[in-house]
């Protein structure tokens, strides 16, 4: 059977599906169903009408009861919402994944070497591959980190890289998240709910399991312990219950079996970090911190931080505790430095990048700036230090007034902005108001770096739930899907 | 275990115990009121509030079944309402959800969403008992999954400490509020009037003790027997002595897991209280004065609460690092 034999056919759930210009994950041109999605399509045809609705409700309720929610502020009691979840799985074939996996490993190794260089010898500046002033002007550059040795030279222990698929389905890197990437708990929770709601469909596929993630994370964290000791004490540092990712912190701590600590649980004495337990103070070796650099230590960084631990930076500098990720990794995921990542890969590894970047214009460069200013209505402009979909101008969806606002901002502070072509992110079918409708998606796999680079075969597929929208961030109305990485590629079976 | 986590487990458990007790007590009293002589109603509402250690303001005299039901169920301005207690229990659980099992969190979270989505209108429409029995069941389910999903380590012990401390304090408050019934001046031991009888049954039912009492003492309600049963019985899970025994065991177990830290203080306090309740005899208690005895036990329990805070939760760092 070929891909074109099984068309969307007469089923209203599938046949009314509208294809846009973007690459679609499930349908090829002329609405042929891609081989990997044929069992999904078949299952959808078998389901009685109304069944999808019912299962969606079951899934939503399951998230609510498990408390997988984030809090929306502004109302009296803080309304809790679930992170919208779409029932339709996103499928990535084994072959596609192998390519992604190689590309990510290469990229993470190169970025880690870059960080090592930036905070030690700075050869890459001397060789004029990356301009020094670009790095020094980055708000996340930490001069306090110069010359500090981190265990095994590993700066970026946990990475979440945002990938998009463009044109004919080619994967590209849109963003590296090297500070405190979040969302991995949704990747794991989505899978659990999927198995609960669609067991039969799940069974038809050979989906690679992702449940090992917490175990790999713990192993990776133990590998970067500062002192050789049989059983290093690992803790996860959270800003607390009011943080929007709090669920994830509790989830990971429990799955790893480590203590979830807040700043107030830790004390530093003689440059050693302890946690306050019912049996007295206990030394901590490795801290997986989910607090930004700025808030880590009121003595070293922001003085008004109530979340941090006074003196923890001193303990870190003395090599008595490991922080993961290291401090100052934000220089390598700066959106302007991003433009240099292909060059960084070539410089340190002598290899061509496996996963290409998205074309990027630096507003700090005079020529490129002129191009950006002339094409504000076509490009996506991003502030380099922002994340979460904030500080962005999406040219084709913007008003003249918004473009003028960005023009002024760019001219005031060119270093702070970059621009990229407006990408047609791939679409995937989502279940919206009783029917399937295409929505733009991205993919965030999670990479761990300890004695080796580890990836679980999976990732978080984020969905821009508003039709036509290109912003997938949860803070901007994004949702997510379960992501299936297959062992075998159906086309080859 | 982190001190903060121990503290949250302790409070989670106390709040949930309180919610359950409030639900049961409210249900018993609303049922009791159906058999009331009208003129005694205000006094009974006062007593209900005293049972739950809620200070009744002067306007309490205005209370009727609806106002009291609202106050104790979904009134979020009342810190002691079932809604407030369940919300506090759940908030504590949320802050330590990595330290309890997913099943436990899911149970307490479901209960919270149920209470939060219940309006007073719907309680009025469907009657209070759907609501109160859901709370009692929710608490039972929570105890059940706790019993079957969490290791018997320190965390479990702090949950037990919170539960039994709260339970014994609630039972004592209830015994005090009902003292007029078993401390009658006439000295007659058996409940004579209908009204007195109903009130004593209510007292037992608030602790789910009526059937258990009957098995031991038959349905003959003797005042000294009731007092003895709720205060000193070793086998009944809502008696003060039973709770204190469990408190003793849990505290002992926590202390053992600890360092060479001075748990002597709480050990001494709980040991003394346990001995007192184990070897007390009801006639002596009556002779010495029941109220005085209850007050003394209360202040000992409060001392134990303070001791737990000082030793396990909020100890001075200097004393730890001094060595």
Short mmCIF file of C-alpha atoms in Angstrom, two decimals, chain B residues 8 34 54 130 219 227 261 270:
data_model
loop_
_atom_site.label_atom_id
_atom_site.label_comp_id
_atom_site.label_asym_id
_atom_site.label_seq_id
_atom_site.Cartn_x
_atom_site.Cartn_y
_atom_site.Cartn_z
CA UNK B 8 3.79 20.93 55.91
CA UNK B 34 -34.61 18.17 64.05
CA UNK B 54 -14.82 28.63 67.29
CA UNK B 130 -24.31 14.84 50.69
CA UNK B 219 -27.19 1.38 75.04
CA UNK B 227 -16.62 10.39 79.71
CA UNK B 261 19.67 15.80 68.89
CA UNK B 270 4.52 12.97 75.72
#
